[in-house]
PDB file of C-alpha atoms and ligand atoms in Angstrom:
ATOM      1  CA  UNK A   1      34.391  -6.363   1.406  1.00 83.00           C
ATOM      2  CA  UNK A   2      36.510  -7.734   4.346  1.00 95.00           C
ATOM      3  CA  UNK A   3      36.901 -11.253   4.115  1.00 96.00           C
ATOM      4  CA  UNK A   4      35.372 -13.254   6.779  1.00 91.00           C
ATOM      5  CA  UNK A   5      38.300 -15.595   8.308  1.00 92.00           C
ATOM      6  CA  UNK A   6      36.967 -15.673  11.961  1.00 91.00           C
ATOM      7  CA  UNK A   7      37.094 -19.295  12.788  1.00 89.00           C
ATOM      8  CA  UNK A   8      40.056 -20.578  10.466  1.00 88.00           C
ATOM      9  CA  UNK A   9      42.276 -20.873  13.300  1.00 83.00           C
ATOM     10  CA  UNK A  10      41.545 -22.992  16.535  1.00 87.00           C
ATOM     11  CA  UNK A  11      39.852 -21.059  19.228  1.00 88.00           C
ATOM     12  CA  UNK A  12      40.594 -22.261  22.868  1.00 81.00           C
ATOM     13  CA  UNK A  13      37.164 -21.451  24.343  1.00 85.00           C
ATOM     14  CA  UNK A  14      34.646 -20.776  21.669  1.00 86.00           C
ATOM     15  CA  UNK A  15      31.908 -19.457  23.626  1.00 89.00           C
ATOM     16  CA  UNK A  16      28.303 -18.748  22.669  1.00 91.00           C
ATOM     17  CA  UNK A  17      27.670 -16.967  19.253  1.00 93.00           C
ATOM     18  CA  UNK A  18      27.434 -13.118  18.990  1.00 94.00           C
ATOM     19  CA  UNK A  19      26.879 -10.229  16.914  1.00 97.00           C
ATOM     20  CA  UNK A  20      29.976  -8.042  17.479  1.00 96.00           C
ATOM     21  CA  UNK A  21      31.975  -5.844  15.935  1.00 97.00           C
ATOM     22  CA  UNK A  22      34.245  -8.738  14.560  1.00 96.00           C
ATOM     23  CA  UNK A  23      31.169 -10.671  13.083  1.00 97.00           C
ATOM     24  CA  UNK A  24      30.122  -6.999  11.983  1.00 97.00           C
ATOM     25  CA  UNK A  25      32.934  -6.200  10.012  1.00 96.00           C
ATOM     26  CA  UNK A  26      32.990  -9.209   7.770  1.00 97.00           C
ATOM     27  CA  UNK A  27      29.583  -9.800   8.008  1.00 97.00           C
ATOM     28  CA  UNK A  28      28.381  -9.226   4.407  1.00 97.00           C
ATOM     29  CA  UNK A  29      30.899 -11.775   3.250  1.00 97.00           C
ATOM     30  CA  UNK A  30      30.095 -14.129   5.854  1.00 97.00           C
ATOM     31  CA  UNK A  31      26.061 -14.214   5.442  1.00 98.00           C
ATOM     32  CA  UNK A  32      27.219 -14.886   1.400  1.00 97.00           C
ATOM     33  CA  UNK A  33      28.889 -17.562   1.764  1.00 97.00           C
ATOM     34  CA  UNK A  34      26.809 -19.398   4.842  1.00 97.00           C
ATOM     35  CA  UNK A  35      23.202 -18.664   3.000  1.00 98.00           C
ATOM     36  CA  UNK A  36      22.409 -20.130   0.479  1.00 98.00           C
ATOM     37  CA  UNK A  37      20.174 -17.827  -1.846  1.00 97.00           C
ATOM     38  CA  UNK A  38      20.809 -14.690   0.361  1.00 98.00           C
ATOM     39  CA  UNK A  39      21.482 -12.372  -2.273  1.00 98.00           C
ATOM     40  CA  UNK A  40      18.294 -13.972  -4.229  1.00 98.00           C
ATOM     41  CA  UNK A  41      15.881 -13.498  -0.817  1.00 98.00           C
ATOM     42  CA  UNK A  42      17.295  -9.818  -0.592  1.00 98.00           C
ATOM     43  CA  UNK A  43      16.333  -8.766  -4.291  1.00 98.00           C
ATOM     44  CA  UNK A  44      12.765 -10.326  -3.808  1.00 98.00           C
ATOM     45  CA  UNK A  45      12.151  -8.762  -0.033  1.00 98.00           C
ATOM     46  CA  UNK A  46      12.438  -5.587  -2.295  1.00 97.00           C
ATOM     47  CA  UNK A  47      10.025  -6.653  -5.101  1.00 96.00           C
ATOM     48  CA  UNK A  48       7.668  -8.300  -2.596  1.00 96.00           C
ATOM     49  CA  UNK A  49       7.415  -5.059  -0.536  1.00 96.00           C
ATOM     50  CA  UNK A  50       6.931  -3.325  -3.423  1.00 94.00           C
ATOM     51  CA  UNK A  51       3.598  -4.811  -4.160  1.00 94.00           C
ATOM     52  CA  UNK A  52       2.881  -4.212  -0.871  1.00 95.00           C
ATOM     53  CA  UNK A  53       3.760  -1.082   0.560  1.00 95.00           C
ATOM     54  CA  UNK A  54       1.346   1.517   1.417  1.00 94.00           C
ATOM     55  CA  UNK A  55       1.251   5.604   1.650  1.00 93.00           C
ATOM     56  CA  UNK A  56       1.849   6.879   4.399  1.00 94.00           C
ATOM     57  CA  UNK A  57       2.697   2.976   6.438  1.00 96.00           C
ATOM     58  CA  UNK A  58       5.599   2.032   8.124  1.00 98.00           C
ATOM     59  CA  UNK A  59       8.252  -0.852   6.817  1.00 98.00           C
ATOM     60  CA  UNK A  60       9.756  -2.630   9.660  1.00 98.00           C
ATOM     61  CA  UNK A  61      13.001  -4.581   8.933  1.00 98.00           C
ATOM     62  CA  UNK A  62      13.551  -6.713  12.222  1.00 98.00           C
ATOM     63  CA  UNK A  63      17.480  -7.644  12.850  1.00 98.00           C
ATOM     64  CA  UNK A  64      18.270  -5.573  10.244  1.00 98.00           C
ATOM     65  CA  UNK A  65      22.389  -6.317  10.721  1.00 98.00           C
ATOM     66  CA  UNK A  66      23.867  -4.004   8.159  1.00 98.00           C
ATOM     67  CA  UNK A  67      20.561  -2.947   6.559  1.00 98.00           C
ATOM     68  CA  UNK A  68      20.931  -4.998   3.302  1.00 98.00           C
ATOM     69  CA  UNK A  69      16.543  -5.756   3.582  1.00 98.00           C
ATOM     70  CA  UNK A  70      16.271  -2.301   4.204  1.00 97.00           C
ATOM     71  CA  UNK A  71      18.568  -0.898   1.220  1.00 96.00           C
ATOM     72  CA  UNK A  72      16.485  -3.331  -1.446  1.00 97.00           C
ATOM     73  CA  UNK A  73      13.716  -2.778   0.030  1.00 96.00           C
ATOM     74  CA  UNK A  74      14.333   1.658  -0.725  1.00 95.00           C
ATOM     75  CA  UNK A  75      15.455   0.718  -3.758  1.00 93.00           C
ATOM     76  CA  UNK A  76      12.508  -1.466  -5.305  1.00 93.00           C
ATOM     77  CA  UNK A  77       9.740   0.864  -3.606  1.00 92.00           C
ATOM     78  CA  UNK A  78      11.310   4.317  -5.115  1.00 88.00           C
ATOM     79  CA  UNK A  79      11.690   2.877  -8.730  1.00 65.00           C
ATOM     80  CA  UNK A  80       9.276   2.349 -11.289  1.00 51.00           C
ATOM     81  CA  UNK A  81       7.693  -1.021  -9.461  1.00 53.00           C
ATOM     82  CA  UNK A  82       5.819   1.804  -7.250  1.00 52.00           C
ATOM     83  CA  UNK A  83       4.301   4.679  -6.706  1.00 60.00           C
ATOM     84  CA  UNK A  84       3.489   4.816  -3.320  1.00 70.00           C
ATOM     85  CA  UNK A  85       6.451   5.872  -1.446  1.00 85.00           C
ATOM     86  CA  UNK A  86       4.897   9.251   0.217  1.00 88.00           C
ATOM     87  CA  UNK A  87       4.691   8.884   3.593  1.00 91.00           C
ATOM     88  CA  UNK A  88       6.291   5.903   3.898  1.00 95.00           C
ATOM     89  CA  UNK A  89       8.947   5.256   6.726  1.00 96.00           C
ATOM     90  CA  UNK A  90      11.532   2.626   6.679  1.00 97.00           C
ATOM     91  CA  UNK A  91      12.288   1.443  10.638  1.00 98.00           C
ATOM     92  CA  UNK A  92      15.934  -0.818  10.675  1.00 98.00           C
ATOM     93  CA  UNK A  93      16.049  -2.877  14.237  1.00 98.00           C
ATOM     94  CA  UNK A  94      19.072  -4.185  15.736  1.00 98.00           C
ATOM     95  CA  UNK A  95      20.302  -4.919  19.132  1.00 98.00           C
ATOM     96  CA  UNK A  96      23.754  -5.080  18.433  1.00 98.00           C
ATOM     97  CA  UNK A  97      25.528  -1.739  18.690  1.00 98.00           C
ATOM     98  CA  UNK A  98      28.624  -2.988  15.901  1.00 98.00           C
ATOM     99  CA  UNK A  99      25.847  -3.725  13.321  1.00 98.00           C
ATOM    100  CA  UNK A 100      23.981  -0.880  14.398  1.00 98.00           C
ATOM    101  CA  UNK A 101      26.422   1.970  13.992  1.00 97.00           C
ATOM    102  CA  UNK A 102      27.842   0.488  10.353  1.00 97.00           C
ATOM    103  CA  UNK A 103      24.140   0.362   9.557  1.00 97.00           C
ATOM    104  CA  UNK A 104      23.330   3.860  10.418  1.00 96.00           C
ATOM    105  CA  UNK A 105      26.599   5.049   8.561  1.00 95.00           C
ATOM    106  CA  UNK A 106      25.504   3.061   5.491  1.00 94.00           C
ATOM    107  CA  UNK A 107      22.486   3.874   4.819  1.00 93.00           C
ATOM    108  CA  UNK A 108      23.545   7.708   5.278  1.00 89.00           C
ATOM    109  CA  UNK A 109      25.764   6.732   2.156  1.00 80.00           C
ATOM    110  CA  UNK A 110      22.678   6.658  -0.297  1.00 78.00           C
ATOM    111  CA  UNK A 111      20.085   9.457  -1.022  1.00 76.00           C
ATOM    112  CA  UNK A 112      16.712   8.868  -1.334  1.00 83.00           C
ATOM    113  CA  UNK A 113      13.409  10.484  -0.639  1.00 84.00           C
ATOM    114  CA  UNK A 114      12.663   7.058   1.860  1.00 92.00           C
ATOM    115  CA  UNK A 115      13.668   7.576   5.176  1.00 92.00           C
ATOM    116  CA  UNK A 116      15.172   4.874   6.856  1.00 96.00           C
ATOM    117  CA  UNK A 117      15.825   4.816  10.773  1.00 97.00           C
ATOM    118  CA  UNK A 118      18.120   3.203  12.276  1.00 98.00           C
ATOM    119  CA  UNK A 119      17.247   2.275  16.053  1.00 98.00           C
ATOM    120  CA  UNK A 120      19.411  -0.189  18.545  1.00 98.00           C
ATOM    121  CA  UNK A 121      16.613  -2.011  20.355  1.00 98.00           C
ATOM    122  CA  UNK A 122      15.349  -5.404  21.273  1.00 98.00           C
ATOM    123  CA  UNK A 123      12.728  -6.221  18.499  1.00 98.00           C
ATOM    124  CA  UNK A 124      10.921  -8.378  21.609  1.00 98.00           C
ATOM    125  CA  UNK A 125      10.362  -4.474  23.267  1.00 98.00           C
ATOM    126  CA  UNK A 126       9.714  -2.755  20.340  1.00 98.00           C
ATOM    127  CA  UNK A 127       6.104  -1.137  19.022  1.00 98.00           C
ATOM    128  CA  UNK A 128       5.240  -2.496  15.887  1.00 98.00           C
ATOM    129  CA  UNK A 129       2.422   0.532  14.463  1.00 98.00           C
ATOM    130  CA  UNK A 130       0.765   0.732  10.847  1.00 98.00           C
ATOM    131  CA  UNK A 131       2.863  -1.664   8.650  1.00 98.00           C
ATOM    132  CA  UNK A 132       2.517  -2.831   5.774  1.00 97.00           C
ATOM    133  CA  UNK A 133       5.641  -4.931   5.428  1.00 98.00           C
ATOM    134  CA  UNK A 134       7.788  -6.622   8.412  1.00 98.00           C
ATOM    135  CA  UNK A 135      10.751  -8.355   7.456  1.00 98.00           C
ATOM    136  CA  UNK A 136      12.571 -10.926  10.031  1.00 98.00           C
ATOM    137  CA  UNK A 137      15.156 -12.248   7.637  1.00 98.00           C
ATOM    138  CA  UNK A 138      17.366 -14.866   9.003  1.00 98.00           C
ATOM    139  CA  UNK A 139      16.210 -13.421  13.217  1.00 98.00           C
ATOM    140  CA  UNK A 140      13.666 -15.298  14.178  1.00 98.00           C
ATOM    141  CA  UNK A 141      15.922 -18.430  15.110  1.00 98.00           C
ATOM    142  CA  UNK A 142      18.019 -16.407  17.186  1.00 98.00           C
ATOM    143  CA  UNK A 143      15.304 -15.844  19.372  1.00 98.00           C
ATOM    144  CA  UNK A 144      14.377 -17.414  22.349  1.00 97.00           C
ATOM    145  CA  UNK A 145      11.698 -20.092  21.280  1.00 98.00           C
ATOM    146  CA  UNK A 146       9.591 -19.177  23.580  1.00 98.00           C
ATOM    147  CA  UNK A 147       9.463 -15.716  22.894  1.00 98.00           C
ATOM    148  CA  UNK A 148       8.936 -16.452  19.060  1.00 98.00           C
ATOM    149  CA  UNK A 149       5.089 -16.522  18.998  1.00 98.00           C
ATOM    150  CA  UNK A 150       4.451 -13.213  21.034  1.00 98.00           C
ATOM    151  CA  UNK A 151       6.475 -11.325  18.933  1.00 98.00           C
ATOM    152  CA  UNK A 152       4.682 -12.974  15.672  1.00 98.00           C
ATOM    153  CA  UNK A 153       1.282 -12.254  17.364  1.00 98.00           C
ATOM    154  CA  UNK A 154       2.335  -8.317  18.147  1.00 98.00           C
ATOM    155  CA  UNK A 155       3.787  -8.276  13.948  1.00 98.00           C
ATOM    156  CA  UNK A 156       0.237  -9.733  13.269  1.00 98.00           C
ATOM    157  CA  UNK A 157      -1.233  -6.739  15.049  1.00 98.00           C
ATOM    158  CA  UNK A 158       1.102  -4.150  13.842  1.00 98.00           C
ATOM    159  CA  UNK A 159       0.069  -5.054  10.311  1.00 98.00           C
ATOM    160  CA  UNK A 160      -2.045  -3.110   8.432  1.00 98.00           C
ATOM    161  CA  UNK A 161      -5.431  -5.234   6.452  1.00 97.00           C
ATOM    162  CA  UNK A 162      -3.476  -6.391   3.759  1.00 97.00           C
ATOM    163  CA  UNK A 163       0.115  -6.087   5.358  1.00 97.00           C
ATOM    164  CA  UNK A 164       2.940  -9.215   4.648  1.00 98.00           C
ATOM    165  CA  UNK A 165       5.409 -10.223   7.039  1.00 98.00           C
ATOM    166  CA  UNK A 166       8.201 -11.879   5.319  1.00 98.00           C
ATOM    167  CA  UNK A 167      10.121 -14.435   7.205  1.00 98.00           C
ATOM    168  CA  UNK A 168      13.283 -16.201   6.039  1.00 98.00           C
ATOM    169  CA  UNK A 169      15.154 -18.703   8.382  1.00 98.00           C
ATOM    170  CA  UNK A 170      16.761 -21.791   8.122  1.00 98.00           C
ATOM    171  CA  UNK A 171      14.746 -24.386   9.098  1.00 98.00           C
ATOM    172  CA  UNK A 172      15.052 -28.586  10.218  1.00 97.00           C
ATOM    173  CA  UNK A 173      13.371 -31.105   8.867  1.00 98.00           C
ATOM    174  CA  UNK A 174      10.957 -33.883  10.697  1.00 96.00           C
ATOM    175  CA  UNK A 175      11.809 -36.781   8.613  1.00 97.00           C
ATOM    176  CA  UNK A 176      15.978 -37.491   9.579  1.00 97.00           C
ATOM    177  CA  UNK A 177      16.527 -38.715   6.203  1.00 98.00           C
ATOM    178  CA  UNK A 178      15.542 -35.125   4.279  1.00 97.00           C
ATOM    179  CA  UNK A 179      17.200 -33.570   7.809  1.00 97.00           C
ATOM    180  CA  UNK A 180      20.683 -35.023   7.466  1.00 97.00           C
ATOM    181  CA  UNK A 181      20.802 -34.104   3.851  1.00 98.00           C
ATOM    182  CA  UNK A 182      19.566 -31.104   3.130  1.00 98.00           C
ATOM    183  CA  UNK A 183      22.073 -30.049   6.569  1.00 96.00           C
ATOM    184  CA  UNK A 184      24.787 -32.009   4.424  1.00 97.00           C
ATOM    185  CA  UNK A 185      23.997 -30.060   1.747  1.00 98.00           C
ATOM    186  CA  UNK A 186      24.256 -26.913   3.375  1.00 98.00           C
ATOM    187  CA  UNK A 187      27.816 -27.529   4.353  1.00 97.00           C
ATOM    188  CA  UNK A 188      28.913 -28.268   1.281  1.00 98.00           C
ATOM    189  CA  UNK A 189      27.810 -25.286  -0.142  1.00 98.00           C
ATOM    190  CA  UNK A 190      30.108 -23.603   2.785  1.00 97.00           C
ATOM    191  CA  UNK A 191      32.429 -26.018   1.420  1.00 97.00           C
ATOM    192  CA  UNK A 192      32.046 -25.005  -1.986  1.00 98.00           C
ATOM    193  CA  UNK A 193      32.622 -21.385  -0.872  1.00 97.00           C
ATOM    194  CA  UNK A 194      35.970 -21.828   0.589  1.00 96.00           C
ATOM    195  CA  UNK A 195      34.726 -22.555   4.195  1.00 96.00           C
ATOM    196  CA  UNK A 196      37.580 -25.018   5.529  1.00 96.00           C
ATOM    197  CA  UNK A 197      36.309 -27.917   8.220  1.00 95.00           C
ATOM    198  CA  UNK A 198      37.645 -26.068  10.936  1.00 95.00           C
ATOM    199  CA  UNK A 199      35.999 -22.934  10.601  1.00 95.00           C
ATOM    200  CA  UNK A 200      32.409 -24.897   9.557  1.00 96.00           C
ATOM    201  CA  UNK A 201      32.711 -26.563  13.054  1.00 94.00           C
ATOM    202  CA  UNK A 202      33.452 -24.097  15.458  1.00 94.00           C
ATOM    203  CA  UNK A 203      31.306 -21.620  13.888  1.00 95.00           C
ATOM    204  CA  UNK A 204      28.663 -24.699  14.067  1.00 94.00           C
ATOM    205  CA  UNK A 205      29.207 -25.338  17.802  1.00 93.00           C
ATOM    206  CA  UNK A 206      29.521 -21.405  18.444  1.00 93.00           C
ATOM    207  CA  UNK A 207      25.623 -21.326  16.911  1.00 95.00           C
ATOM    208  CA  UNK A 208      24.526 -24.220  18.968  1.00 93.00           C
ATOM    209  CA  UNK A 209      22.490 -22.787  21.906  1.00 91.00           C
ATOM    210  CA  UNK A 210      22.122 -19.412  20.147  1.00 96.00           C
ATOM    211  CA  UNK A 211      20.582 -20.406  16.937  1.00 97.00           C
ATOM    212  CA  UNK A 212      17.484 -22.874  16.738  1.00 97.00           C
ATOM    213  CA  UNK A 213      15.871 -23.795  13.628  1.00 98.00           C
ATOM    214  CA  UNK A 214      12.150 -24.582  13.473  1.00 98.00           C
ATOM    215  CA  UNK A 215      10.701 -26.762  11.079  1.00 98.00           C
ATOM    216  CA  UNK A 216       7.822 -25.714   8.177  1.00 97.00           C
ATOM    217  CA  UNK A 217       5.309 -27.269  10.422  1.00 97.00           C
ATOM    218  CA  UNK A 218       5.819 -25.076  13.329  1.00 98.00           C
ATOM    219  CA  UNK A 219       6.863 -21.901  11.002  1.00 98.00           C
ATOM    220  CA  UNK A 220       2.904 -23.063   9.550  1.00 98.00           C
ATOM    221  CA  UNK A 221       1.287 -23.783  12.850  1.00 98.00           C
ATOM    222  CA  UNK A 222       2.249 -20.429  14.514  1.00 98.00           C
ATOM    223  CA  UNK A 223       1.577 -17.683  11.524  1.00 98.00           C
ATOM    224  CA  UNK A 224      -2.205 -19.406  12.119  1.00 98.00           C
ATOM    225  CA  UNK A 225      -2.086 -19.444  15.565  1.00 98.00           C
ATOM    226  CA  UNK A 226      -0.672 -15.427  15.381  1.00 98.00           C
ATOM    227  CA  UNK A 227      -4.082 -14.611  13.331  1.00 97.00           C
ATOM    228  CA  UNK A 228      -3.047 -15.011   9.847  1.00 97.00           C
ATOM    229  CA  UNK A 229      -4.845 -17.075   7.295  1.00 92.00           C
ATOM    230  CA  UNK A 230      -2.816 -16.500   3.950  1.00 97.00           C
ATOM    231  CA  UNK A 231       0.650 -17.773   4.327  1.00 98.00           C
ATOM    232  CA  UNK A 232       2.809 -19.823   1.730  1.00 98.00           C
ATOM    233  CA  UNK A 233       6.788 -20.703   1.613  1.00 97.00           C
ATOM    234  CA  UNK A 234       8.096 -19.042  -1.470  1.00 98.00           C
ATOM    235  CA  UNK A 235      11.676 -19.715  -1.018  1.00 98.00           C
ATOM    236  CA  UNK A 236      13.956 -22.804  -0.392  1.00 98.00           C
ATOM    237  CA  UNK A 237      17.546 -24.039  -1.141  1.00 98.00           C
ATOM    238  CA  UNK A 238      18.379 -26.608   1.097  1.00 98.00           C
ATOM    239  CA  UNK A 239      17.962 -26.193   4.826  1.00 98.00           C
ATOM    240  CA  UNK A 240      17.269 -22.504   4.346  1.00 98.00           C
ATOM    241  CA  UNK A 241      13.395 -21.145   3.663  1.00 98.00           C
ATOM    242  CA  UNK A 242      11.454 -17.861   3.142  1.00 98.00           C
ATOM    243  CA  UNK A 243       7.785 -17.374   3.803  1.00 98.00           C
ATOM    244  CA  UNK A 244       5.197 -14.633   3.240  1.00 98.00           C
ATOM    245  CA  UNK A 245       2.021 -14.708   5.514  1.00 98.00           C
ATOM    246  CA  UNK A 246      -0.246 -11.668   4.982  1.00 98.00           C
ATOM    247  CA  UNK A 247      -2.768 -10.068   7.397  1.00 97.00           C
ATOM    248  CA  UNK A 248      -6.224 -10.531   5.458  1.00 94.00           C
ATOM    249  CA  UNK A 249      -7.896  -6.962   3.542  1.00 91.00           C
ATOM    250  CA  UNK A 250     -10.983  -7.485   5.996  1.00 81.00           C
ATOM    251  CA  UNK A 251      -9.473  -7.575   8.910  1.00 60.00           C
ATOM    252  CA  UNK A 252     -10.078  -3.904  10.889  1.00 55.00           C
TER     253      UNK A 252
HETATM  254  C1  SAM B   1      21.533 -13.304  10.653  1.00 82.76           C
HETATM  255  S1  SAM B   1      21.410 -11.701  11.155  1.00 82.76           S
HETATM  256  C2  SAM B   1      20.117 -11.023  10.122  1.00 82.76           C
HETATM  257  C3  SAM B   1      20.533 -10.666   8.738  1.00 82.76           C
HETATM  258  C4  SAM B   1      19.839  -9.470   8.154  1.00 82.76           C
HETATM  259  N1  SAM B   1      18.423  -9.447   8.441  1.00 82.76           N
HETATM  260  C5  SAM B   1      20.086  -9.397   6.656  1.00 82.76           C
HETATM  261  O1  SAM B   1      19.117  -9.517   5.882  1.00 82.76           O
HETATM  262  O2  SAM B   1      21.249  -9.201   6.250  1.00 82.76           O
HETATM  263  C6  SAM B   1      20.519 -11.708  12.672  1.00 82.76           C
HETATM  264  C7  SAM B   1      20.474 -10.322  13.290  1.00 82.76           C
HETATM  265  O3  SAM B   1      19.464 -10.327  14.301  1.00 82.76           O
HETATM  266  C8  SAM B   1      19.907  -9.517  15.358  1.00 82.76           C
HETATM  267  N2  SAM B   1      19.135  -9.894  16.553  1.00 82.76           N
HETATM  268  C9  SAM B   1      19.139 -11.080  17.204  1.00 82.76           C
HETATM  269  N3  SAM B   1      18.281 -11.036  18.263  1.00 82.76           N
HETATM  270  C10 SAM B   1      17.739  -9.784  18.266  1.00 82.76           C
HETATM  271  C11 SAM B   1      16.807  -9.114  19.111  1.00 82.76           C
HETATM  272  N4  SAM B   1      16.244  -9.731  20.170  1.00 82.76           N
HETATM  273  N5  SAM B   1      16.483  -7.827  18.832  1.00 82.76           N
HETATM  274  C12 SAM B   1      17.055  -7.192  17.772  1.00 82.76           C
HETATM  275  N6  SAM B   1      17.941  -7.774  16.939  1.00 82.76           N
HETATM  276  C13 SAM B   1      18.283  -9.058  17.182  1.00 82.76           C
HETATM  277  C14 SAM B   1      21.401  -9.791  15.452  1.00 82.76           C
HETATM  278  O4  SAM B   1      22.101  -8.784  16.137  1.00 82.76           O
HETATM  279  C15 SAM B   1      21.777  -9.909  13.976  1.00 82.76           C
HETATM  280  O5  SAM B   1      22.246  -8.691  13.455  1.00 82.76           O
HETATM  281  O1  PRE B   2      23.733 -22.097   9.919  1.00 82.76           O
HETATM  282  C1  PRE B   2      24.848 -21.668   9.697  1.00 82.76           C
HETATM  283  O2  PRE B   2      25.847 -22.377   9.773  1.00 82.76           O
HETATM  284  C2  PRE B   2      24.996 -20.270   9.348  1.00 82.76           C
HETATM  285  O3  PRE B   2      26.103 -19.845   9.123  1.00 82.76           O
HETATM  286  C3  PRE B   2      23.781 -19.442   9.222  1.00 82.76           C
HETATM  287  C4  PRE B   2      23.874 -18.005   9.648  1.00 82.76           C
HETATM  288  C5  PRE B   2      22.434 -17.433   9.656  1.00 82.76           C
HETATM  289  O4  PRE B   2      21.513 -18.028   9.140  1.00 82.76           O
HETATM  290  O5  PRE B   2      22.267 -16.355  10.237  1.00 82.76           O
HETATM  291  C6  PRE B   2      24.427 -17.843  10.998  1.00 82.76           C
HETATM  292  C7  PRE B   2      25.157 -16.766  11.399  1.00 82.76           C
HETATM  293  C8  PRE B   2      25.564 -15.708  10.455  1.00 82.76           C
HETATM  294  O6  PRE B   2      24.703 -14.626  10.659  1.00 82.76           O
HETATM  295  C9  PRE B   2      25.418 -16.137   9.048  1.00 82.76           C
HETATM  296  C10 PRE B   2      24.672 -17.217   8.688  1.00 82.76           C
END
C-alpha cells in the first residue's frame, strides 16, 4: 500500500480538492488514516447488504473510489450469510477516471460468480433501477448541497419495497461545544496516525469548498422528506456517522 505523503511538504497554491490519480494511488492509506472506523463501516456495508440483497436486484455502490464497498459487499453476499446472489448485479460509480481505472483493474483481480461493473459517470446523471442496496459511503458531502436531496429522492425511487440505502459521511454538529470537539477529536486521531500539522491543514483548506458536512438533523430531515419512513444512525466515532434508511415492504 503506497503511503499517502501528499501534503507533508508546503504547497504554493493548494487549490480546490480532487480525486486524481495522485489521491488515487495512495488512497487506501489515506481514507485509513483520515476515517475513523472506515475499515469497521466497510465490513458492516457487507453484512448489512447481506440481509438485504435480493435475486435478481441490482447493488449500487455510489463513489465507489477503489471499490472497497463493493469488494465487502461480494464477499459477505457470496458466503454463507446468503443465499441469494443469482441474479444479482453489483454497479461501482465513479466520476473520476484515476479511481475508476484502478477500480476496474481490481476488482478483475478476484473471481466470483457476482458481477461487479465498473462505470465512470456522474452519480447525479445516473439511473438508479431495481435495488435493493445503495451505498454512498463518505460521497454525499462532496456533492453540491443543493443537488443532495434529488439524488436521495431518485435512490428512494430506485429502491426496491424493502431496499436500504446506506449512507456514511462525516457530519457537524449544531451545538459548537460537541462541534469543536468531536472536530478536535478527529484530528487527533490524524494525529495519532502519523498525520503531521502541515499536512492536516492544507489537506483541511484543500477540502474546504469541496467537502460540506451536514448535520444528523438534516441527514434526518431529508431521508423523510425523500419518502422514507425507517431510518436510524448505526454508526459514529467522532465527527464521522453511518445511517441506514430503508424503503418500506408496502410501498409498490
Ligand atoms: C471519499 S471517496 C468515497 C470512498 C469510497 N466510497 C469507499 O468506501 O472507499 C468519494 C468518492 O466520490 C467520488 N465522487 C464525488 N462526486 C461524485 C459524483 N458527482 N459522481 C460520482 N462520483 C463522485 C469521488 O471521485 C471519490 O472517489
Ligand atoms: O475530513 C477530513 O479531513 C478527511 O480527510 C475526510 C476524507 C473523507 O471523508 O472523504 C476526505 C478526503 C479523503 O477522501 C479521505 C477522507
Amino acid at each position: 500500500m503506497n503511503k499517502d505523503t501528499l501534503f507533508s511538504v508546503p504547497i504554493d497554491q493548494l487549490g480546490d480538492w480532487t480525486f486524481d490519480e495522485k489521491v488515487a494511488d495512495v488512497f487506501p492509506d489515506m481514507i485509513k488514516r483520515s476515517v475513523p472506523g472506515y475499515s469497521n463501516i466497510i465490513t458492516m456495508i457487507g453484512m448489512l447488504a447481506a440481509r438485504t440483497v435480493t435475486k435478481e436486484s441490482n447493488i449500487y455502490d455510489l463513489g465507489c473510489s477503489l471499490g472497497e464497498a463493493s469488494l465487502a459487499i461480494r464477499q459477505a453476499i457470496s458466503g454463507h450469510f446468503s443465499t441469494q446472489t443469482d441474479g444479482v448485479r453489483i454497479i461501482a460509480v465513479d466520476n473520476s477516471k484515476a479511481m475508476v481505472d484502478k477500480c476496474q483493474q481490481r476488482v478483475r483481480g478476484y473471481l466470483s460468480n457476482v458481477e461487479i461493473d465498473v462505470l465512470e459517470a456522474d452519480i447525479n446523471h445516473i439511473e438508479i433501477t431495481n435495488a435493493s442496496v445503495v451505498v454512498l459511503n463518505l460521497t454525499l458531502q462532496f456533492i453540491q448541497p443543493q443537488l443532495r436531496l434529488a439524488l436521495i429522492k431518485k435512490i428512494y425511487a430506485g429502491l426496491i419495497p424493502g431496499g436500504v440505502l446506506i449512507l456514511s459521511e462525516k457530519i457537524r454538529f449544531e451545538d459548537p461545544l460537541l462541534d469543536e470537539l468531536l472536530f478536535n477529536m478527529h484530528h487527533d486521531f490524524k494525529r495519532a496516525n502519523g498525520y503531521s500539522e502541515l499536512e492536516i491543514s492544507q489537506k483541511r483548506s484543500m477540502l474546504d469548498n469541496v467537502m460540506i458536512p451536514d448535520s444528523l438533523f438534516t441527514h434526518e430531515n431529508r431521508f423523510k422528506e425523500a419518502g422514507f419512513s425507517h431510518y436510524t444512525q448505526w454508526f459514529q466515532c467522532f465527527n464521522f456517522s453511518s445511517f441506514i434508511a430503508f424503503k418500506d415492504r408496502e410501498t409498490a
